[in-house]
PDB file of C-alpha atoms and ligand atoms in Angstrom:
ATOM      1  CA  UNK A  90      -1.819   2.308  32.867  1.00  0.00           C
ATOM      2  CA  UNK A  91      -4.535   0.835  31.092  1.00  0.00           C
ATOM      3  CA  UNK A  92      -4.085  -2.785  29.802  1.00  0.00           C
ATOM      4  CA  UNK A  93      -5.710  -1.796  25.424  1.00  0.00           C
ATOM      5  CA  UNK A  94      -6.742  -5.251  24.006  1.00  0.00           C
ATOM      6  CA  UNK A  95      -5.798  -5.361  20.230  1.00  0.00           C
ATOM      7  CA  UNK A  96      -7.832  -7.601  17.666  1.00  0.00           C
ATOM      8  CA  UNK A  97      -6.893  -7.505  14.082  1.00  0.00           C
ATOM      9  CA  UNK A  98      -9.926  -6.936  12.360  1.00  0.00           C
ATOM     10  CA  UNK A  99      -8.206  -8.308   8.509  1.00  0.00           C
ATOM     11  CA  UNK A 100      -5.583  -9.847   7.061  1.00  0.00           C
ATOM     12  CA  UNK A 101      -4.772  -6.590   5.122  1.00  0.00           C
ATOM     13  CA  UNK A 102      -4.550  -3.870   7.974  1.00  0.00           C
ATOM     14  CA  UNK A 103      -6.976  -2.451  11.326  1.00  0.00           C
ATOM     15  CA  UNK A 104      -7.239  -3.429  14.823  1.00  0.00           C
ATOM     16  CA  UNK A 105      -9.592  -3.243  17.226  1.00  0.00           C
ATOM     17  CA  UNK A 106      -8.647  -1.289  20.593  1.00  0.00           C
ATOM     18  CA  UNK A 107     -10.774  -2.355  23.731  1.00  0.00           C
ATOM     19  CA  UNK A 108      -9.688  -1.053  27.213  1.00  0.00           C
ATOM     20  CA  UNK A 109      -9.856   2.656  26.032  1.00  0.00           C
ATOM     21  CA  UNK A 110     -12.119   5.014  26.880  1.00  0.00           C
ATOM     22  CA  UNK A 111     -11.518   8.678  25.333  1.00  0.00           C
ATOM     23  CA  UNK A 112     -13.779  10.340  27.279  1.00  0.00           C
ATOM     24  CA  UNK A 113     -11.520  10.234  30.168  1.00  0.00           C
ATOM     25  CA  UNK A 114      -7.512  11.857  29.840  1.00  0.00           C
ATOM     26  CA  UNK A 115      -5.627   8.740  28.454  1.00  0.00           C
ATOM     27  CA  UNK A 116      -2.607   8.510  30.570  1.00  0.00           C
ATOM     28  CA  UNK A 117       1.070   8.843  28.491  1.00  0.00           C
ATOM     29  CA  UNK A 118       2.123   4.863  28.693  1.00  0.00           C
ATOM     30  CA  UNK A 119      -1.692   3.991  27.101  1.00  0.00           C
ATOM     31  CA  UNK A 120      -1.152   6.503  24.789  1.00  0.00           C
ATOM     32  CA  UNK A 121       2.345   5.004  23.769  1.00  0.00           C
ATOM     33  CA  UNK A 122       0.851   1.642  23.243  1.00  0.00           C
ATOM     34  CA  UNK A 123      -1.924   3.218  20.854  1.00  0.00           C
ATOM     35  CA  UNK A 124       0.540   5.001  18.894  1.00  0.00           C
ATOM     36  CA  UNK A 125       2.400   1.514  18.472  1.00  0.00           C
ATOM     37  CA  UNK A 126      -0.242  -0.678  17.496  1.00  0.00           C
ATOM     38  CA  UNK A 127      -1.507   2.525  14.925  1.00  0.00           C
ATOM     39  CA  UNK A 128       1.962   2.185  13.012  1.00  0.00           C
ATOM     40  CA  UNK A 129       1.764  -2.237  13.027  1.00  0.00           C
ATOM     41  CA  UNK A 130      -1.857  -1.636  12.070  1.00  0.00           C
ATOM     42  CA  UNK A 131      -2.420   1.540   9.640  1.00  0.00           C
ATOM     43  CA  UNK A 132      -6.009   1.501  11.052  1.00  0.00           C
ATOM     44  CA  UNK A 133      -7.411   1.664  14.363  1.00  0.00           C
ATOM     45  CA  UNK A 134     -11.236   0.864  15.599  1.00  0.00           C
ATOM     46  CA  UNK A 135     -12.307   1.942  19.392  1.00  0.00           C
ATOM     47  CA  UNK A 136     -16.264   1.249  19.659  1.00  0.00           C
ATOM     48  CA  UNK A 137     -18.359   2.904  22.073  1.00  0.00           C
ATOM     49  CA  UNK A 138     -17.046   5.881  22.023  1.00  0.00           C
ATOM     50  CA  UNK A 139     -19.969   8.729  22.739  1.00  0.00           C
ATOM     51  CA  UNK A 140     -17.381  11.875  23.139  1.00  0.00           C
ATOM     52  CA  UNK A 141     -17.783  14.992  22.780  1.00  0.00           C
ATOM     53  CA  UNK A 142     -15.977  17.408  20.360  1.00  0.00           C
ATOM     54  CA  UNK A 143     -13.697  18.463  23.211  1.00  0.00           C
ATOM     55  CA  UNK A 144     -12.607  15.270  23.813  1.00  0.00           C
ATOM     56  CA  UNK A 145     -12.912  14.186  20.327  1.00  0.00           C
ATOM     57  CA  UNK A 146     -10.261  17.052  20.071  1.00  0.00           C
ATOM     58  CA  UNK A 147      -8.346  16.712  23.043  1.00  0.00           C
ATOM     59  CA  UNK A 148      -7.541  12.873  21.736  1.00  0.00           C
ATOM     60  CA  UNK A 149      -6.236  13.840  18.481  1.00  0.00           C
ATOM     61  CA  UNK A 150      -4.368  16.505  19.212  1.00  0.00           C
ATOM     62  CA  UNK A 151      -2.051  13.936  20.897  1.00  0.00           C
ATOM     63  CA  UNK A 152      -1.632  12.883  17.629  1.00  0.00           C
ATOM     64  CA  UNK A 153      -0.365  16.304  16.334  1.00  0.00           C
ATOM     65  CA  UNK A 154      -1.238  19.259  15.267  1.00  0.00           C
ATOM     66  CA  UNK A 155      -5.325  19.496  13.646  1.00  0.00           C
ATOM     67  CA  UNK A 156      -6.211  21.019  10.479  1.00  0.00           C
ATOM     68  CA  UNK A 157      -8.546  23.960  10.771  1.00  0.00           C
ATOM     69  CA  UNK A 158     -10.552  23.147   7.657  1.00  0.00           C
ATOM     70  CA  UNK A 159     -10.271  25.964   6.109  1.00  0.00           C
ATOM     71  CA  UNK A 160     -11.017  24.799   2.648  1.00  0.00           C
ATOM     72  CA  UNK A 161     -14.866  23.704   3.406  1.00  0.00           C
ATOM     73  CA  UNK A 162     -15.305  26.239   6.047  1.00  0.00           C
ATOM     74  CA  UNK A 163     -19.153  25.906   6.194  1.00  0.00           C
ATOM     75  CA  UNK A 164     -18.792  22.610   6.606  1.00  0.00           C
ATOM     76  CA  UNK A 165     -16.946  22.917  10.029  1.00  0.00           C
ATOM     77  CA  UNK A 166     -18.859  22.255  13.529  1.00  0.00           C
ATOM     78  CA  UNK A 167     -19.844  25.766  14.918  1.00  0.00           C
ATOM     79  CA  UNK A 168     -16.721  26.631  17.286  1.00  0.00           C
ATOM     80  CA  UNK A 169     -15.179  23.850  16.370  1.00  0.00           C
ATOM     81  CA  UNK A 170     -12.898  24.517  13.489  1.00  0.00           C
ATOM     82  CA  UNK A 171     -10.896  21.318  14.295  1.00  0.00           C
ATOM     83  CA  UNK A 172     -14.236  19.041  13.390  1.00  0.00           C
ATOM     84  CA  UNK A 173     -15.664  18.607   9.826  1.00  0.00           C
ATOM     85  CA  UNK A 174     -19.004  17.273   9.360  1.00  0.00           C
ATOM     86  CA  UNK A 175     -19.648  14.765   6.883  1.00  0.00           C
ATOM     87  CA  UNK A 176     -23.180  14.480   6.453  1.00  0.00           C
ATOM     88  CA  UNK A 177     -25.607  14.045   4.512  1.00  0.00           C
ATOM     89  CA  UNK A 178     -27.972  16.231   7.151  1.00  0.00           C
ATOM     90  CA  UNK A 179     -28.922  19.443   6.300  1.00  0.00           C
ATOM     91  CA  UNK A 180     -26.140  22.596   6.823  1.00  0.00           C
ATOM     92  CA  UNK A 181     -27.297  25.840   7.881  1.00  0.00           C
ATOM     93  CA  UNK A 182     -30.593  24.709   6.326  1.00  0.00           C
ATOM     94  CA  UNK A 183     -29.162  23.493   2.894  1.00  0.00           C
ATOM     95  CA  UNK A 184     -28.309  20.153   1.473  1.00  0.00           C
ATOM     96  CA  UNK A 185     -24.778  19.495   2.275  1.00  0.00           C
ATOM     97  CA  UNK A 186     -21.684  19.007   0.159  1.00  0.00           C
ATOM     98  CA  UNK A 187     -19.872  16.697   2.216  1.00  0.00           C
ATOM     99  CA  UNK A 188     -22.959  13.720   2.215  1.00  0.00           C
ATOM    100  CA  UNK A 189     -20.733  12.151  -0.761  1.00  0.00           C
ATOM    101  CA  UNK A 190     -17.003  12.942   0.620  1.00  0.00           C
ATOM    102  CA  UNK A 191     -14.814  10.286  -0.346  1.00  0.00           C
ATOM    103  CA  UNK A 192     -16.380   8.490  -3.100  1.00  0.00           C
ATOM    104  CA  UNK A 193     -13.120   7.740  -5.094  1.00  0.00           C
ATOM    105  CA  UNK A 194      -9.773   5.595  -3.457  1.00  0.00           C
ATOM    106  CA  UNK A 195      -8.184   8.473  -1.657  1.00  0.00           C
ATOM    107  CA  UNK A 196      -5.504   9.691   1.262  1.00  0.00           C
ATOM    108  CA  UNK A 197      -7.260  13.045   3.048  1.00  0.00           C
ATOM    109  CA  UNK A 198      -5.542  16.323   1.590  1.00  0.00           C
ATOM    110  CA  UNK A 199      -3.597  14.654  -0.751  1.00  0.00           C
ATOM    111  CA  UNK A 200      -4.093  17.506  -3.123  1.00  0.00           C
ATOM    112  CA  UNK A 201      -2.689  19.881  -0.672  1.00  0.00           C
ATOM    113  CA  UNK A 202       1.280  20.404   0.234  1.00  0.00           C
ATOM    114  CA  UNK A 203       0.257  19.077   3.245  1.00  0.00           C
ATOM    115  CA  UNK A 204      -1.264  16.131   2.846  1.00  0.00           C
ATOM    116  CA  UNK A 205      -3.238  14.891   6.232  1.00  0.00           C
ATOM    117  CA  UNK A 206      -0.923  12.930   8.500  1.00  0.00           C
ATOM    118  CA  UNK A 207      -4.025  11.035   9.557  1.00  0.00           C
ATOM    119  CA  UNK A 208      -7.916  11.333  10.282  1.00  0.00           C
ATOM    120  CA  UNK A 209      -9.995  10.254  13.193  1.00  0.00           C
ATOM    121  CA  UNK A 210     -13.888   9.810  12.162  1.00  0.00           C
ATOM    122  CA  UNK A 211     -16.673   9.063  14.958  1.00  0.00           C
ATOM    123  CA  UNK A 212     -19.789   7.643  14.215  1.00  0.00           C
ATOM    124  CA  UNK A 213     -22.886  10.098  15.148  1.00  0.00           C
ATOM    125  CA  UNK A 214     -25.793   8.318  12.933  1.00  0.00           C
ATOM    126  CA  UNK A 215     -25.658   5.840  10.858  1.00  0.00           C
ATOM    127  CA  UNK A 216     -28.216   4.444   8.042  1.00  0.00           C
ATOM    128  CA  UNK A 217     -29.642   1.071   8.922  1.00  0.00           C
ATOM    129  CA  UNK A 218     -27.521  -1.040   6.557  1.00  0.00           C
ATOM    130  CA  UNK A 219     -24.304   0.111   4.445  1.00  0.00           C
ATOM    131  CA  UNK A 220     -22.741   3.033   4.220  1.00  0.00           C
ATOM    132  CA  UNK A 221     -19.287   1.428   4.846  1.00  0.00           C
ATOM    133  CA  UNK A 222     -15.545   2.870   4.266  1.00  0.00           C
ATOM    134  CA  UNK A 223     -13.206   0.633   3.257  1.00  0.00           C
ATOM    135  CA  UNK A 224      -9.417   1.334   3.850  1.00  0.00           C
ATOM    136  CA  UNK A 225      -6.531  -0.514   1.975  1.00  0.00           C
ATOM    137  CA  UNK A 226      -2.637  -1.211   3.345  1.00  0.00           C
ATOM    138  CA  UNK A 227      -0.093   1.231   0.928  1.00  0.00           C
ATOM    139  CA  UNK A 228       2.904  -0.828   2.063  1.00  0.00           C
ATOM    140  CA  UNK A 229       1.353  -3.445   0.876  1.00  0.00           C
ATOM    141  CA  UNK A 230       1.213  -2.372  -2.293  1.00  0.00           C
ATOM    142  CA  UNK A 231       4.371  -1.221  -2.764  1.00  0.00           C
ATOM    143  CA  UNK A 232       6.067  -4.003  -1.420  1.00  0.00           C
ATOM    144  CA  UNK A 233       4.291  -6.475  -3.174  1.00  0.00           C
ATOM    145  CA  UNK A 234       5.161  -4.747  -6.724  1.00  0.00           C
ATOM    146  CA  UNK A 235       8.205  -6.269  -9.343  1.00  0.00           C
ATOM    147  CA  UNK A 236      11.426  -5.032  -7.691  1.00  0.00           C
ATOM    148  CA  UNK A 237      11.573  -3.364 -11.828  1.00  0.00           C
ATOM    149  CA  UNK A 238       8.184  -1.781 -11.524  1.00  0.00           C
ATOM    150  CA  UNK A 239       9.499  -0.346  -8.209  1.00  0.00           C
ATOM    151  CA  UNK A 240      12.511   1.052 -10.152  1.00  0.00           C
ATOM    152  CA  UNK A 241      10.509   2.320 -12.239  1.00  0.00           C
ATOM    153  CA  UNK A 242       8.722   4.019  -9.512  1.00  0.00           C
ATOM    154  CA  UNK A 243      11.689   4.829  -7.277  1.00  0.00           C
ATOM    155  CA  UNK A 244      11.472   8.799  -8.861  1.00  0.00           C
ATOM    156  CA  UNK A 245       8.675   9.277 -10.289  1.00  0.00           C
ATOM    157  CA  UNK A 246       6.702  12.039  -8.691  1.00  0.00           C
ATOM    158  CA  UNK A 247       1.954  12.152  -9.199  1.00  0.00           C
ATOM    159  CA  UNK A 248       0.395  15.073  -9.628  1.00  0.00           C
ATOM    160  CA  UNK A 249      -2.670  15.160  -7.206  1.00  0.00           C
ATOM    161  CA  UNK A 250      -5.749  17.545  -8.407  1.00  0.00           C
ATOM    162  CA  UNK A 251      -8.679  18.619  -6.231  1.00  0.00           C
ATOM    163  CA  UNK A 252     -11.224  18.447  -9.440  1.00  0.00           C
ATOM    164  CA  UNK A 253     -10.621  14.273  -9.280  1.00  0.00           C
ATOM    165  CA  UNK A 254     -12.350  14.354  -5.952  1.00  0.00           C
ATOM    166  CA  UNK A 255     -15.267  12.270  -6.904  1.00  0.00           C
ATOM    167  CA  UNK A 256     -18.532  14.131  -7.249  1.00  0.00           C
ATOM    168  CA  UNK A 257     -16.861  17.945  -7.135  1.00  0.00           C
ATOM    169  CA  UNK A 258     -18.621  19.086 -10.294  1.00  0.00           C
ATOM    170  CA  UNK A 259     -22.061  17.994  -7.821  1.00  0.00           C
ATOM    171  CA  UNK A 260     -20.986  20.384  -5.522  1.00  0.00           C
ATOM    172  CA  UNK A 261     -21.634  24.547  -5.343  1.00  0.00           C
ATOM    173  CA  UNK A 262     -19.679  25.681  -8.180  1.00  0.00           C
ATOM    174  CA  UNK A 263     -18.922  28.873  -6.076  1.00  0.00           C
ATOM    175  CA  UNK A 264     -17.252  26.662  -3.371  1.00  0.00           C
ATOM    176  CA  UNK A 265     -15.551  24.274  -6.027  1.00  0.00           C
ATOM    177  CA  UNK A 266     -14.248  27.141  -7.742  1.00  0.00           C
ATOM    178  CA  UNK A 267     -12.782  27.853  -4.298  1.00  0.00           C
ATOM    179  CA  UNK A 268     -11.659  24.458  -3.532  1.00  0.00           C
ATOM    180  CA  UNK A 269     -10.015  24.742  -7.500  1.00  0.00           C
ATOM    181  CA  UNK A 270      -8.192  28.387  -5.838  1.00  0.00           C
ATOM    182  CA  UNK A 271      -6.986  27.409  -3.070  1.00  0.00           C
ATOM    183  CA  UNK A 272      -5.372  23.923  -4.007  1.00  0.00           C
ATOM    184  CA  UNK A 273      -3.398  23.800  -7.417  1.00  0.00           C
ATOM    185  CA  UNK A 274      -2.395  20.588  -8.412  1.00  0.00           C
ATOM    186  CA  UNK A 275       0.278  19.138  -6.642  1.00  0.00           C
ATOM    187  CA  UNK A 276       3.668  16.736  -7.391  1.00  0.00           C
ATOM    188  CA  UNK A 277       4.117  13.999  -4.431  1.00  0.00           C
ATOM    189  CA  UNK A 278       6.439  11.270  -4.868  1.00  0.00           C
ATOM    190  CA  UNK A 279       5.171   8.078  -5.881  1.00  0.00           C
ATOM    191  CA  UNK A 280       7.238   6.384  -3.183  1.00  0.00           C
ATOM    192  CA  UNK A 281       6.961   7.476  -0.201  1.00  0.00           C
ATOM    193  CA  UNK A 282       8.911   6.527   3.296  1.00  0.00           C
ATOM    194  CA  UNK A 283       6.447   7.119   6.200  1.00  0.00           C
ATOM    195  CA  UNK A 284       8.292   9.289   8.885  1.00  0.00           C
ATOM    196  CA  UNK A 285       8.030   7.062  11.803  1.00  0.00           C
ATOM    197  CA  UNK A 286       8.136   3.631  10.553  1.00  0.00           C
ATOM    198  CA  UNK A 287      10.862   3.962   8.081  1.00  0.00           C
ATOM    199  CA  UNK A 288       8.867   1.400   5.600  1.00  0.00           C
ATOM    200  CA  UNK A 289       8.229   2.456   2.197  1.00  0.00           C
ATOM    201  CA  UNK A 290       4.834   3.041   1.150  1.00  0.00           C
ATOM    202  CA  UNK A 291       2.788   3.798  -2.871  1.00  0.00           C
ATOM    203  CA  UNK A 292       1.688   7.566  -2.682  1.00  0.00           C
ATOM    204  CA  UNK A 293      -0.732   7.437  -5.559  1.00  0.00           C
ATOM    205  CA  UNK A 294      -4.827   7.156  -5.498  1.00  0.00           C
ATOM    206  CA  UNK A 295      -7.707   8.275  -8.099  1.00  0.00           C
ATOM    207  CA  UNK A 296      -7.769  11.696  -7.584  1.00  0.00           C
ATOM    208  CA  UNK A 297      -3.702  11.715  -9.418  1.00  0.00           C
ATOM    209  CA  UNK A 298      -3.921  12.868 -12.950  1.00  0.00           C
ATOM    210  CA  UNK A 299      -0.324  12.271 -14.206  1.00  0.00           C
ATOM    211  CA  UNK A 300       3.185  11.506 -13.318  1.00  0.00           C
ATOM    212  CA  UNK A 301       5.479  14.854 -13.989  1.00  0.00           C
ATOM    213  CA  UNK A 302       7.091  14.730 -16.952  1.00  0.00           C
ATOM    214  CA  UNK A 303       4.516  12.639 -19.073  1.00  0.00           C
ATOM    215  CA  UNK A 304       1.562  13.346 -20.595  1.00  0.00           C
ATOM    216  CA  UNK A 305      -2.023  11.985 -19.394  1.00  0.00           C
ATOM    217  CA  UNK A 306      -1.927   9.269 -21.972  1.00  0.00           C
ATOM    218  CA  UNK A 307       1.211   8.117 -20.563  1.00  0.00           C
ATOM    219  CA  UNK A 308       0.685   8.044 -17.212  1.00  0.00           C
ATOM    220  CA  UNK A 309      -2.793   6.418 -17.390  1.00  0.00           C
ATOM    221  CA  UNK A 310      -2.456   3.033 -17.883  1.00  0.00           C
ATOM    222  CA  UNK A 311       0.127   2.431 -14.919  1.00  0.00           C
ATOM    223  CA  UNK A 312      -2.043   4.672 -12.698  1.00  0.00           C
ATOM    224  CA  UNK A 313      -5.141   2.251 -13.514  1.00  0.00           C
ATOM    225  CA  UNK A 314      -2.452  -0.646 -12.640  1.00  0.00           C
ATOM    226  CA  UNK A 315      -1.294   0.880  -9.735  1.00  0.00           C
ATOM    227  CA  UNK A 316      -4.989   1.838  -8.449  1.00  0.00           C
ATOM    228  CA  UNK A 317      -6.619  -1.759  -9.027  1.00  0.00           C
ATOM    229  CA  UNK A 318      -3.562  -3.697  -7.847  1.00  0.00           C
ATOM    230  CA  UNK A 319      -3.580  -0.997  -4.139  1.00  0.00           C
ATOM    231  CA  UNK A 320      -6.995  -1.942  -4.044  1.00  0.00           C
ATOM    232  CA  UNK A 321      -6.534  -5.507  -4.272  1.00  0.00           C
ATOM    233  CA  UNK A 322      -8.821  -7.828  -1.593  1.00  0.00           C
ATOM    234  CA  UNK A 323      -6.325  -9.192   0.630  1.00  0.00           C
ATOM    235  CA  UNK A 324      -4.830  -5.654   1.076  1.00  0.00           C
ATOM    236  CA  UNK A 325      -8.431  -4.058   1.902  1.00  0.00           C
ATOM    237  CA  UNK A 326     -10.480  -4.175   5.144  1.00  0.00           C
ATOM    238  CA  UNK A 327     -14.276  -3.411   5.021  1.00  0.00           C
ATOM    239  CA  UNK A 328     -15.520  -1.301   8.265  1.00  0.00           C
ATOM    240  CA  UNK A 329     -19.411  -1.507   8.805  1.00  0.00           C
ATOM    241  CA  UNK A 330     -20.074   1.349  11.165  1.00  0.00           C
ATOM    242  CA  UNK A 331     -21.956   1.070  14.668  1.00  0.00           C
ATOM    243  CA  UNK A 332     -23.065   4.686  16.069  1.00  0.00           C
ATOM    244  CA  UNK A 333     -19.781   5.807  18.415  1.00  0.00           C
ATOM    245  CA  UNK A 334     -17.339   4.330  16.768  1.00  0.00           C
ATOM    246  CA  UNK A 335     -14.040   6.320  16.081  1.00  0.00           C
ATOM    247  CA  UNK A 336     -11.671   5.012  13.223  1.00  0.00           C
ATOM    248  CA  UNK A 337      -8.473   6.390  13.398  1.00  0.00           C
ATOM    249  CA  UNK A 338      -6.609   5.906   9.981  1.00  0.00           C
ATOM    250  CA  UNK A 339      -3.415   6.951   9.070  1.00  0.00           C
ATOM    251  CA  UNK A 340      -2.898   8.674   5.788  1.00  0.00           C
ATOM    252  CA  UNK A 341       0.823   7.777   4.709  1.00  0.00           C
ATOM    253  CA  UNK A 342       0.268   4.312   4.376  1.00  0.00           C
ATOM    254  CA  UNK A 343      -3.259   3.906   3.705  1.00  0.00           C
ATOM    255  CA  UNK A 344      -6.072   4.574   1.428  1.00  0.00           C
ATOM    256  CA  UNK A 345     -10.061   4.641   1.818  1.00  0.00           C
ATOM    257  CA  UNK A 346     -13.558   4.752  -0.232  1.00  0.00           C
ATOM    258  CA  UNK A 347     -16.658   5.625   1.560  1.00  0.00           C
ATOM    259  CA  UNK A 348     -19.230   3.598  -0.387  1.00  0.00           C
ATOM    260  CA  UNK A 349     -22.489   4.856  -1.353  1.00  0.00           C
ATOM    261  CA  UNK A 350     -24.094   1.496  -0.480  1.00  0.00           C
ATOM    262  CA  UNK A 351     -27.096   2.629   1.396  1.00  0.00           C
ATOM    263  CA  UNK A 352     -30.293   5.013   1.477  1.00  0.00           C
ATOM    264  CA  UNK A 353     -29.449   8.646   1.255  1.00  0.00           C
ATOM    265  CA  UNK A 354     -32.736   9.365   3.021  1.00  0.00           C
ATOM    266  CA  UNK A 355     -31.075   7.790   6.189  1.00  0.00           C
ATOM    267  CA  UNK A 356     -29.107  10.110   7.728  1.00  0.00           C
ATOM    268  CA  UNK A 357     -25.106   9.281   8.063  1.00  0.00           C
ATOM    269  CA  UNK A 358     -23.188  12.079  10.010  1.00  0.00           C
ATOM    270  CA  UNK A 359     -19.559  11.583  11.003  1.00  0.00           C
ATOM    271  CA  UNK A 360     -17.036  14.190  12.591  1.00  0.00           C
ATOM    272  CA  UNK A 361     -14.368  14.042  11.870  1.00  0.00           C
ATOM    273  CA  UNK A 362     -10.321  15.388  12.868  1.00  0.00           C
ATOM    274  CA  UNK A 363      -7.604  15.804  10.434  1.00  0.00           C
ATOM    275  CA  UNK A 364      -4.176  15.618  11.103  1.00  0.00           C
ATOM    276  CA  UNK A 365      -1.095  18.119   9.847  1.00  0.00           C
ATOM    277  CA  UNK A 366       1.041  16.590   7.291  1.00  0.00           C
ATOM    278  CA  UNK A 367       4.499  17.206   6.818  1.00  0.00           C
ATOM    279  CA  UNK A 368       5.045  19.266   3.572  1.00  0.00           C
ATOM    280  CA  UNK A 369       6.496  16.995   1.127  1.00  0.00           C
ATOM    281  CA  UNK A 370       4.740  18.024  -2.456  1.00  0.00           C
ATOM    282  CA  UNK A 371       5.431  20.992  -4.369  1.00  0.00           C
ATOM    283  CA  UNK A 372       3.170  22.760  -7.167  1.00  0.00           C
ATOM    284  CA  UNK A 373       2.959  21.081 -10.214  1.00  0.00           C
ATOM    285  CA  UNK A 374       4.618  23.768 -12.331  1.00  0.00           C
ATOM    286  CA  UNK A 375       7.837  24.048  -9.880  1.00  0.00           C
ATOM    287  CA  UNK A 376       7.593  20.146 -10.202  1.00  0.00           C
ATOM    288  CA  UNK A 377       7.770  19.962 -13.507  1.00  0.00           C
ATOM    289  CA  UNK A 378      10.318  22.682 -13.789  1.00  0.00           C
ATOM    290  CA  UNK A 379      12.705  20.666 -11.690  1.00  0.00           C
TER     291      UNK A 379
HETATM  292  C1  LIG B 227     -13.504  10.543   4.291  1.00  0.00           C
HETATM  293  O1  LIG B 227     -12.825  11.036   5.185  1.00  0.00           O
HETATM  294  O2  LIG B 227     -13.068  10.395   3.165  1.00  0.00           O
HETATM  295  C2  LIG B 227     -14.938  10.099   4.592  1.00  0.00           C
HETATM  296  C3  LIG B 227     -15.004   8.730   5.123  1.00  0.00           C
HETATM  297  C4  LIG B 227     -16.422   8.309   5.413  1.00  0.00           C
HETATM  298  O3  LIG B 227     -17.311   9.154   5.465  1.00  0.00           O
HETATM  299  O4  LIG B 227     -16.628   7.131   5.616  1.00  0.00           O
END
């Protein structure tokens, strides 16, 4: 067994693992130790990390099971469904969609009945200065909320949309239109109990539009509350990239923003893998029927 080093990297959430290298097998007891400090740490940073998508893949599927991407198909390495490129490179000789993925708070696939487990992102190329994501604790949130305002919360369900995703109106309207087809809005509950730590953590982020069962003017002014206090400082941790990192974040419990701090003719191209959820939403209109 390898002996993994573990660094916090904030007071918030992340860790830095040293002692891993993924471009060899990593043996089951390493593995074990990974998966622990992922759930005490919500996000995890191993630098150096030159691997190829094979092994990029190979890693994550210990995870679980990989999204195939099917919802930004062109956007997916060439035989490598598993991989999406974000990058603000060229794609099959055409400026690409992704360069601005993530540009509002978010948890990947939220607006899906599966929203992503978790996401592993390596560093290809990276513009001199900036283009940082910054990731913020959801247990945190929650648990630092007015035992009344989590009352309030305790059964209240969001509705996630895929036309919040920041930018989407920038994008191809043929392929939003897609995006719009293939993911209705969707209820998740507010509060949500992450599978294998048992803690509670808030579900909500800036691509929600409503809670069920009030109307938009309702629902806005605690979703603006609920969205600036998540986002608070000491629950936040700023990553500056170096090429070959790999952040592995997970999705139940956390939230991220990749900024647009930095000079879009410097090229910034990340892979990355997305972990299966479990299915816990439901459409909005059998949500709201319920
Ligand atoms: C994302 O998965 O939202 C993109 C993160 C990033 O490019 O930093």
């Amino acid at each position: 067994m390898a002996t993994i080093g573990i660094r916090r990297l904030s007071n918030g959430l992340g860790a830095e693992i040293t002692g891993v290298d993924l471009r060899q097998p990593v043996d089951d007891s390493t593995f074990a130790a990974v998966e622990k400090a992922w759930h005490d740490h919500l996000v995890l940073l191993f630098r150096g990390q030159d691997i190829t998508p094979d092994q990029h893949i190979a890693f994550s599927r210990r995870l679980g099971e990989l999204d195939q991407h099917g919802s930004n198909p062109r956007y997916r390495l060439d035989d490598y469904p598993e991989i999406l490129q974000i990058t603000n490179l060229k794609v099959g000789g055409k400026p690409s969609d992704t360069r601005n993925t993530g540009r509002n708070w978010h948890s990947d696939l939220s607006y899906t009945r599966h929203p992503a487990k978790g996401s592993l992102l390596n560093c290809r190329q990276k513009p001199d200065v900036g283009g940082d994501t910054m990731f913020t604790n959801m247990y945190m949130a929650y648990e630092t909320l007015s035992e009344r305002m989590k009352a309030i919360l305790e059964d209240l369900w969001a509705v996630h949309d895929v036309s919040l995703v920041a930018g989407i109106g920038e994008r191809d309207p043929e392929k939003t239109a897609e995006m719009k087809r293939l993911s209705p809005p969707v209820a998740h509950p507010v509060v949500r109990v992450h599978p294998d730590t048992g803690r509670k953590a808030l579900f909500v982020s800036q691509r929600v539009r409503s809670f069920v069962g009030m109307t938009e003017a309702e629902s806005r002014p605690i979703l603006d509350f609920l969205c600036d206090h998540a986002t608070s400082h000491e629950f936040v941790y700023r990553h500056q990239w170096q090429v070959h990192d790999l952040l592995m974040w997970d999705n139940r419990c956390t939230m991220h923003l990749a900024l647009a701090d930095f000079d879009q003719s410097q090229p910034r191209h990340m892979l990355r893998t997305t972990l299966l959820g479990e299915p816990i939403g439901r459409l909005y209109n059998e949500a709201q029927a319920a």
